[in-house]
PDB file of C-alpha atoms in Angstrom:
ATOM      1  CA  UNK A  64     -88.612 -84.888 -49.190  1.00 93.00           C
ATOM      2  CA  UNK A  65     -92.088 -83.155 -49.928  1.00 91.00           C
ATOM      3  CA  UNK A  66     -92.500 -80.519 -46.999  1.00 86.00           C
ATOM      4  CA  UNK A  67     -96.192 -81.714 -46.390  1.00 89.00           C
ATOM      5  CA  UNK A  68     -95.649 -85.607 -45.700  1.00 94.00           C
ATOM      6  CA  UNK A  69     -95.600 -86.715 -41.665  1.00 94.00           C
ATOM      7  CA  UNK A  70     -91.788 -87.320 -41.587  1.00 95.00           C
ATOM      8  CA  UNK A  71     -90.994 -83.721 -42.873  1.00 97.00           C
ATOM      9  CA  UNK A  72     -93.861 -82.008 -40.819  1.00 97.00           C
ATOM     10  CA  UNK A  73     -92.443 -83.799 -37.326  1.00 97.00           C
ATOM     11  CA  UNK A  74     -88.779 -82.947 -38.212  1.00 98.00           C
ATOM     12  CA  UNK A  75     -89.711 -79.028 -38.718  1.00 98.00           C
ATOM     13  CA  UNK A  76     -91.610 -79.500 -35.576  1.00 98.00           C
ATOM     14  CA  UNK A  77     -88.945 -80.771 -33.964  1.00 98.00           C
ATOM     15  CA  UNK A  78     -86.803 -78.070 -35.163  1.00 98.00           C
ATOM     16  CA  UNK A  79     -88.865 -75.312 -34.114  1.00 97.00           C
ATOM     17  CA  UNK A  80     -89.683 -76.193 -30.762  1.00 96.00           C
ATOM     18  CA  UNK A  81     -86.110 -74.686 -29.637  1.00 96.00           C
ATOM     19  CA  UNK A  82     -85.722 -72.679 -32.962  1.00 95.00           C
ATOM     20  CA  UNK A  83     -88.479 -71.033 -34.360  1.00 94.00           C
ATOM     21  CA  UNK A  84     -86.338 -68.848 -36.418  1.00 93.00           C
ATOM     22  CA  UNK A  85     -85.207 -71.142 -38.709  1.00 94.00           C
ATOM     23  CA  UNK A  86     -85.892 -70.643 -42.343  1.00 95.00           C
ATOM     24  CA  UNK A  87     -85.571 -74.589 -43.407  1.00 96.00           C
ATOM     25  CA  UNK A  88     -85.277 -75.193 -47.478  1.00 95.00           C
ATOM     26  CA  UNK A  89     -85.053 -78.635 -48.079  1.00 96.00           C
ATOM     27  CA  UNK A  90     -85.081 -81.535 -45.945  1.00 98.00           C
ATOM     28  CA  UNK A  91     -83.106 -84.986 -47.704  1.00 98.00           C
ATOM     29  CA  UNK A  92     -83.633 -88.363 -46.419  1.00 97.00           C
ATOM     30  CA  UNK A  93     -80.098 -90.502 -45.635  1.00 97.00           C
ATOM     31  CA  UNK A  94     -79.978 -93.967 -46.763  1.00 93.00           C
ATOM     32  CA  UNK A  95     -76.469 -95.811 -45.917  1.00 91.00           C
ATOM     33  CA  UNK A  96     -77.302 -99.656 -45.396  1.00 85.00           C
ATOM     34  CA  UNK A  97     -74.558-100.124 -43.244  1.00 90.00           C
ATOM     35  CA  UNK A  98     -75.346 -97.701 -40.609  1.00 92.00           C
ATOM     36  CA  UNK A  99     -78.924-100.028 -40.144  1.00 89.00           C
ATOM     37  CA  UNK A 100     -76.860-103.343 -40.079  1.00 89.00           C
ATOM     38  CA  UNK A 101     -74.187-101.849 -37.522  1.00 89.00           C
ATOM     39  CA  UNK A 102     -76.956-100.473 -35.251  1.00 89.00           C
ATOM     40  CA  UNK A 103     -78.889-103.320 -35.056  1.00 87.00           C
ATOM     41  CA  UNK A 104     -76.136-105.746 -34.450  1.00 87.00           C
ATOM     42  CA  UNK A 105     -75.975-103.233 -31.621  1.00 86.00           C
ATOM     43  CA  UNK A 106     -78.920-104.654 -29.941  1.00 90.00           C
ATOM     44  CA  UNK A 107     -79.424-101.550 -27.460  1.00 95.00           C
ATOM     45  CA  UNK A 108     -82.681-100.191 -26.676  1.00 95.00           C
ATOM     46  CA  UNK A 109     -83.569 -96.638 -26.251  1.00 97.00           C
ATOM     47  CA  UNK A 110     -83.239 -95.572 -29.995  1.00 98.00           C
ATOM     48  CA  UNK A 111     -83.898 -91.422 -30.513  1.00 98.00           C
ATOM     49  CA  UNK A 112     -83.536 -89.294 -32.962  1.00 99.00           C
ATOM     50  CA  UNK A 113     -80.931 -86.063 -32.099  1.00 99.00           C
ATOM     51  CA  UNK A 114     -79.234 -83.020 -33.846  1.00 98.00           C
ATOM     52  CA  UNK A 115     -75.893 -83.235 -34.725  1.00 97.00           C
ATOM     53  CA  UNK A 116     -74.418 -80.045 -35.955  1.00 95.00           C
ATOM     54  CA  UNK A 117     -71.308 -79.770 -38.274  1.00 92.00           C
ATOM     55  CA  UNK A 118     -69.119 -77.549 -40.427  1.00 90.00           C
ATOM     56  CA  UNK A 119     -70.075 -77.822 -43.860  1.00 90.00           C
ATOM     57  CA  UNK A 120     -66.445 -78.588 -44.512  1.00 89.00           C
ATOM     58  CA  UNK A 121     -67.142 -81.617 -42.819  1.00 91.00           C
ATOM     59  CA  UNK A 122     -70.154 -82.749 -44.562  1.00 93.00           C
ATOM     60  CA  UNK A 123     -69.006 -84.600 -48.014  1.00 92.00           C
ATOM     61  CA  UNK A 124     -66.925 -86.695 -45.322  1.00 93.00           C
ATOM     62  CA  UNK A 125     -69.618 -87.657 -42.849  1.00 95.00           C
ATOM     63  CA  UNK A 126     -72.071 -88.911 -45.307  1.00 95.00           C
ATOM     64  CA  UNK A 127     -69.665 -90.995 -46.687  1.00 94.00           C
ATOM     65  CA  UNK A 128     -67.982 -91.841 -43.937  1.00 93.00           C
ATOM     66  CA  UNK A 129     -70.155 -91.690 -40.894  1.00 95.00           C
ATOM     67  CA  UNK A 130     -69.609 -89.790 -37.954  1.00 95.00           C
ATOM     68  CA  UNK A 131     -66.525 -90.811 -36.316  1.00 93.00           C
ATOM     69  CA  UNK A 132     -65.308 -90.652 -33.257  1.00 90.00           C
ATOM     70  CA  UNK A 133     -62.222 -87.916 -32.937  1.00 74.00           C
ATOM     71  CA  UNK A 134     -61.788 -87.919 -36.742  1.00 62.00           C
ATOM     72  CA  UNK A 135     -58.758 -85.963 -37.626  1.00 51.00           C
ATOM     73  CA  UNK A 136     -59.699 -84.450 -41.066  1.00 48.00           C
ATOM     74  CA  UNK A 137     -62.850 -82.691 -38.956  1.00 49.00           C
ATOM     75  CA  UNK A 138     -62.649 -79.206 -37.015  1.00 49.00           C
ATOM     76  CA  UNK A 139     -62.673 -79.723 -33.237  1.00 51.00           C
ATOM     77  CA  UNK A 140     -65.496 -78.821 -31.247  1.00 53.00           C
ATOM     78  CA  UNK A 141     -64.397 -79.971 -27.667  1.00 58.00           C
ATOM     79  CA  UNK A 142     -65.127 -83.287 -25.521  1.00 72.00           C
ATOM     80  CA  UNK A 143     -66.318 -82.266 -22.303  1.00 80.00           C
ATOM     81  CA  UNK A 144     -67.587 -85.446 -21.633  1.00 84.00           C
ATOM     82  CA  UNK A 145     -65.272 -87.447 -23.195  1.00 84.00           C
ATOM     83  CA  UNK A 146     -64.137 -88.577 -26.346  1.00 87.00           C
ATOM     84  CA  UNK A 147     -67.417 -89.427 -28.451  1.00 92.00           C
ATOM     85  CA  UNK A 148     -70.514 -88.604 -31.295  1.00 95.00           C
ATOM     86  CA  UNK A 149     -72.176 -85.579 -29.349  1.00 95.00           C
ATOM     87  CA  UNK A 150     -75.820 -85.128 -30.064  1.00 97.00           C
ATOM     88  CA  UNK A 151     -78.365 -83.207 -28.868  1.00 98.00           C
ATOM     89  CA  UNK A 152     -82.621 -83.132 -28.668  1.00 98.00           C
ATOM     90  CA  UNK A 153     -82.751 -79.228 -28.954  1.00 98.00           C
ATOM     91  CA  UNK A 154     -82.140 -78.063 -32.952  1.00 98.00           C
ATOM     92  CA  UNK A 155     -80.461 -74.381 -30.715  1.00 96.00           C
ATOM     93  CA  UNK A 156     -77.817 -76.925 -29.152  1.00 95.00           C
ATOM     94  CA  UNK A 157     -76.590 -78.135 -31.940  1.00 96.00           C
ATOM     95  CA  UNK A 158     -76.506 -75.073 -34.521  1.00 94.00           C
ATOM     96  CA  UNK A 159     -74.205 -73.634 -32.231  1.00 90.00           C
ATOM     97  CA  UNK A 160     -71.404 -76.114 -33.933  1.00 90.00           C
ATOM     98  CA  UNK A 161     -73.210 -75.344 -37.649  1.00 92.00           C
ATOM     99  CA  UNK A 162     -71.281 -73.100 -40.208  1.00 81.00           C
ATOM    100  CA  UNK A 163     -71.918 -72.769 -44.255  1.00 72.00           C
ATOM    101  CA  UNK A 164     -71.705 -70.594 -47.274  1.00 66.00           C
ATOM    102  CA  UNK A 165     -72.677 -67.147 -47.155  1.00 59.00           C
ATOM    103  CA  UNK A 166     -74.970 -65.996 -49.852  1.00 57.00           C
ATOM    104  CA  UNK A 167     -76.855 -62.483 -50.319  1.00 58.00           C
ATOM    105  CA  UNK A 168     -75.707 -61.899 -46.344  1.00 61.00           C
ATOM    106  CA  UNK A 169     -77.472 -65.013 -45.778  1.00 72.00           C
ATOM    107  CA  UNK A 170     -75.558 -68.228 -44.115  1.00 79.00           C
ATOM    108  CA  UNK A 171     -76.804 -71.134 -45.612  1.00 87.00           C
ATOM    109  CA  UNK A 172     -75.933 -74.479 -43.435  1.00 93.00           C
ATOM    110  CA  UNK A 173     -76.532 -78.184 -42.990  1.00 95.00           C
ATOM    111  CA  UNK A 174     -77.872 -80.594 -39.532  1.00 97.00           C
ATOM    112  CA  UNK A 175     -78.005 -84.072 -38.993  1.00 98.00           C
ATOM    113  CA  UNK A 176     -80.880 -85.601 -37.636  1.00 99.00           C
ATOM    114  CA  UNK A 177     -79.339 -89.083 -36.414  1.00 98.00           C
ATOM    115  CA  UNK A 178     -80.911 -92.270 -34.840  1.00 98.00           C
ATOM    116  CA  UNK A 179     -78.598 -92.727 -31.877  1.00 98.00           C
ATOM    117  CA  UNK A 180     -79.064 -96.088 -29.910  1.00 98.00           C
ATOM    118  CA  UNK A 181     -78.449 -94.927 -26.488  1.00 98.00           C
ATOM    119  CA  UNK A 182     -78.558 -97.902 -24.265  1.00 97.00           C
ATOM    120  CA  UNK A 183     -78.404 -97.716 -20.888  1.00 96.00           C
ATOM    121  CA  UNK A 184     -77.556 -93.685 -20.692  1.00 95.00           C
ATOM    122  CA  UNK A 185     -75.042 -92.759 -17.601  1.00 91.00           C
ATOM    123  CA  UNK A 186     -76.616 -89.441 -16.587  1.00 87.00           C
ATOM    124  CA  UNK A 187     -73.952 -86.592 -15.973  1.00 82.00           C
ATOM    125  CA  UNK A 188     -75.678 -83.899 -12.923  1.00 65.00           C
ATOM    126  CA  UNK A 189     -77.330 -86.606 -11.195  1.00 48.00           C
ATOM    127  CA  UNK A 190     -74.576 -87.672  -9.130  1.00 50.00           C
ATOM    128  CA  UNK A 191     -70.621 -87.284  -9.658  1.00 56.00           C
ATOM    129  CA  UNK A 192     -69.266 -88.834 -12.511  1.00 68.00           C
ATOM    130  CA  UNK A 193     -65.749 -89.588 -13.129  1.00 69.00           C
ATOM    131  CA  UNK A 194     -65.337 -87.940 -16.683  1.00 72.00           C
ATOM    132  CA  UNK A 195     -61.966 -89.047 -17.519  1.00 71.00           C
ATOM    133  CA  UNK A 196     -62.928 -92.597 -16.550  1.00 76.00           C
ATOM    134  CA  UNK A 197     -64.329 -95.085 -19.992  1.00 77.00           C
ATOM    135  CA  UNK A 198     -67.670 -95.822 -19.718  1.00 83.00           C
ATOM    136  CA  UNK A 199     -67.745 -99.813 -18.573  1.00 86.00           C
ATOM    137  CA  UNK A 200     -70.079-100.858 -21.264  1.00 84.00           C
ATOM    138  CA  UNK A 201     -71.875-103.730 -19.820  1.00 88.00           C
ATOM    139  CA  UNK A 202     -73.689-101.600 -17.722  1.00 92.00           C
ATOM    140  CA  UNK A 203     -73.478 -98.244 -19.704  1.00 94.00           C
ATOM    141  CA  UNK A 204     -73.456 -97.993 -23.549  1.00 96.00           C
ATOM    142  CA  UNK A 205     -73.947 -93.930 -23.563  1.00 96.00           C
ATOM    143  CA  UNK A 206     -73.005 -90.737 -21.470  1.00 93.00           C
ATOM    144  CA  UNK A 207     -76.228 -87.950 -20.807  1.00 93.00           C
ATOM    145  CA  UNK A 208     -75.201 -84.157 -19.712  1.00 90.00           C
ATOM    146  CA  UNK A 209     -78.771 -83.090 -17.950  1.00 89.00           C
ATOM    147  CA  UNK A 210     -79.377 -79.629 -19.504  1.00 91.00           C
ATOM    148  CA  UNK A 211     -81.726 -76.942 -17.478  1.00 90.00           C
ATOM    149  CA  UNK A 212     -84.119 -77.125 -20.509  1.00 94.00           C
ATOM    150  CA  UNK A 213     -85.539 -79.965 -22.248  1.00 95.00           C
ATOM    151  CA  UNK A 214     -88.195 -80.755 -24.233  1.00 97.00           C
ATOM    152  CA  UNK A 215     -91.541 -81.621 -22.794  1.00 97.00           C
ATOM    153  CA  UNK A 216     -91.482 -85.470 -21.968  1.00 96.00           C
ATOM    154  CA  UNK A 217     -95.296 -85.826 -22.419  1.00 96.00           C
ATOM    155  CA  UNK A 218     -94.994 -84.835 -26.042  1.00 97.00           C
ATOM    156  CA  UNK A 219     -92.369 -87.154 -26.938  1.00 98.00           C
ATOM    157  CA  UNK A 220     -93.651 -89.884 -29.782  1.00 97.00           C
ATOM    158  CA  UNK A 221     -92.677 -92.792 -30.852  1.00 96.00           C
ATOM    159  CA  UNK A 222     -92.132 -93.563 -34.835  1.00 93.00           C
ATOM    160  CA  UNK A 223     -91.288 -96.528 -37.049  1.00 85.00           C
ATOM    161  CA  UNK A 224     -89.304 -99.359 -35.195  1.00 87.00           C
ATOM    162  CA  UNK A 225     -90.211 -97.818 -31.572  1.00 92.00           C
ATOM    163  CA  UNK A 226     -87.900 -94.980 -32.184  1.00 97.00           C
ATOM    164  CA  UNK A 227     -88.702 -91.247 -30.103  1.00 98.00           C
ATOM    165  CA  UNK A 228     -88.671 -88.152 -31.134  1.00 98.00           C
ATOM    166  CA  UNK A 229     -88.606 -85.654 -28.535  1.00 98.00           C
ATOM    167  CA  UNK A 230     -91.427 -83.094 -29.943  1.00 98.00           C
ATOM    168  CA  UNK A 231     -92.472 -81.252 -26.966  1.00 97.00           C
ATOM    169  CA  UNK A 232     -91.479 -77.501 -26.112  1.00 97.00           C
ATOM    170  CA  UNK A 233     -88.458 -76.601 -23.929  1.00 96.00           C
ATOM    171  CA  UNK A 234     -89.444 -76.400 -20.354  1.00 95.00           C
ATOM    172  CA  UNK A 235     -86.978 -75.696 -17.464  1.00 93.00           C
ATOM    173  CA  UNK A 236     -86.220 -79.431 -15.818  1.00 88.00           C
ATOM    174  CA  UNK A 237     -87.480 -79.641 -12.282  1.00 83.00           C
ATOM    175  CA  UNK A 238     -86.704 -83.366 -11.521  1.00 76.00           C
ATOM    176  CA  UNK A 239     -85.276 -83.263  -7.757  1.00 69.00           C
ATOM    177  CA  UNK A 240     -82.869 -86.071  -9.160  1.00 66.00           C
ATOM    178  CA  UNK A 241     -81.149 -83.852 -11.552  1.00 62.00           C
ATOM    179  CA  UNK A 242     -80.299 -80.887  -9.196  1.00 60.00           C
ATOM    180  CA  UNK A 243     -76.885 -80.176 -10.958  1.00 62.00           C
ATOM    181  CA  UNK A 244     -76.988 -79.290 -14.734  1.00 65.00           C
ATOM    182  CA  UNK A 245     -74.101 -79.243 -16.631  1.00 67.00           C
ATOM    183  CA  UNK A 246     -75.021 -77.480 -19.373  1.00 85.00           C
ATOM    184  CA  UNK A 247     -78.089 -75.140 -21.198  1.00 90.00           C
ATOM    185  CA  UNK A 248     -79.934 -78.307 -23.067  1.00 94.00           C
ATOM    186  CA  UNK A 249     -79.386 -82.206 -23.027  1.00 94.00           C
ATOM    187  CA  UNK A 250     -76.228 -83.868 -24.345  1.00 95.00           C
ATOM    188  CA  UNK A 251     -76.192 -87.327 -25.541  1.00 96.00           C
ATOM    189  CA  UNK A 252     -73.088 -88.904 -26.246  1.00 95.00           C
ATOM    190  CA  UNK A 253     -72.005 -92.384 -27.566  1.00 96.00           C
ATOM    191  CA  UNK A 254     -68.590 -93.963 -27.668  1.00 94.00           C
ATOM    192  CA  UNK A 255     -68.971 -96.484 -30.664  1.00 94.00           C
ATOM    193  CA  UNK A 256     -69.440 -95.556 -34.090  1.00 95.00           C
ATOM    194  CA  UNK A 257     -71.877 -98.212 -34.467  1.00 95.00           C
ATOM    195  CA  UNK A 258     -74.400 -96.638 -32.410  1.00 97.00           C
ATOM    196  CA  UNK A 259     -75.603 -93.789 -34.640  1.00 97.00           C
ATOM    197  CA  UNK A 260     -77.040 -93.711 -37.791  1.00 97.00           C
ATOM    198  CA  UNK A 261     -77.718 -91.127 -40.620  1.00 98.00           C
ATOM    199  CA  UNK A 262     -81.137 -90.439 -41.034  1.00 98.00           C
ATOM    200  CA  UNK A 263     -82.258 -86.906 -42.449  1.00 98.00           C
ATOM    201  CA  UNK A 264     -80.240 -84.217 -43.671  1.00 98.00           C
ATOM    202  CA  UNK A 265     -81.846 -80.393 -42.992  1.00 98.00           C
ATOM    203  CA  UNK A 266     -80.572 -77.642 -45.260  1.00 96.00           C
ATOM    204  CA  UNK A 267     -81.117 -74.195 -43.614  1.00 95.00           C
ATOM    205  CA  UNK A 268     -80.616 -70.460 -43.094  1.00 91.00           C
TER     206      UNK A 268
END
């Protein structure tokens, strides 16, 4: 993608509004025409784009696969909240599960921007919620860990399709309602493959 069109511009926004570090080389756009007829079959609402961070052992399989859930060629990265696609709205969550190829004592590595359809979201630190119970799908189609930071709500936008982007700085969350965090940043996580698809690809050091 060329680095000075609006897609690329929002994504390194995005990126850098929890990571301004990041030395970003090349950003690909991912086209898989199934992932678009499986998530609108879907019919859910609340569509976002999220990080999903991965070994790059992992990465000829996901983008021909798609990200499954518990797939047992990939490297484990724990299930806290269950047995799903984890995905984040802060590029520093997810990196933490990135690894690559060194080069010159550089480590060059990949991230998935995703469009996740989240549903309904049951929120995890707004009230106790039976983790090792299945979500009951008719009234929740995705599981949200509240993190203490998250990115600025009023500087969230809305692209192509009515899909957000969360673009807005990390602030600390002071919503009375969400007075137990389980974790540094937000968590999103989805139970059905269907629910996520590939969208950009972010090559990095």
């Amino acid at each position: 993608m060329n680095k000075n069109d609006i897609d690329s511009q929002l994504i390194l926004r995005y990126i850098w509004t929890s990571a301004s570090h990041i030395n970003v080389e090349q950003i690909f756009k991912i086209a898989r025409p199934n992932d678009d007829k499986h998530l609108f079959q879907q019919n859910l609402e609340n569509h976002y784009l999220l990080w999903h961070g991965t070994n790059i052992c992992n990465l000829i399989s996901i983008l021909t696969r798609g990200l499954l859930v518990g797939p047992l060629c990939a490297t484990a990265t724990g299930s806290l909240f269950g047995k799903g696609i984890y995905t984040a709205d802060a590029f520093a969550k997810s990196l933490g599960y990135c690894s690559g190829v060194r080069q010159n004592n550089n480590e060059r590595c990949f991230m998935l921007l995703c469009e996740v359809a989240l549903g309904n979201s049951q929120e995890v630190g707004s009230h106790n919620v039976d983790l090792n119970q299945p979500l009951d799908l008719k009234i929740h189609q995705s599981r949200k860990a509240n993190g203490r930071k998250i990115p600025d709500p009023q500087y969230t936008v809305t692209r192509k399709y009515g899909v957000q982007m969360p673009l807005g700085q990390l602030i600390n969350c002071t919503d009375p309602k969400h007075n137990y965090h389980t974790c540094e940043y937000n968590e999103y996580i989805v139970f059905d493959e269907s629910q996520i698809a590939l969208r950009y690809l972010v090559q990095f050091r």
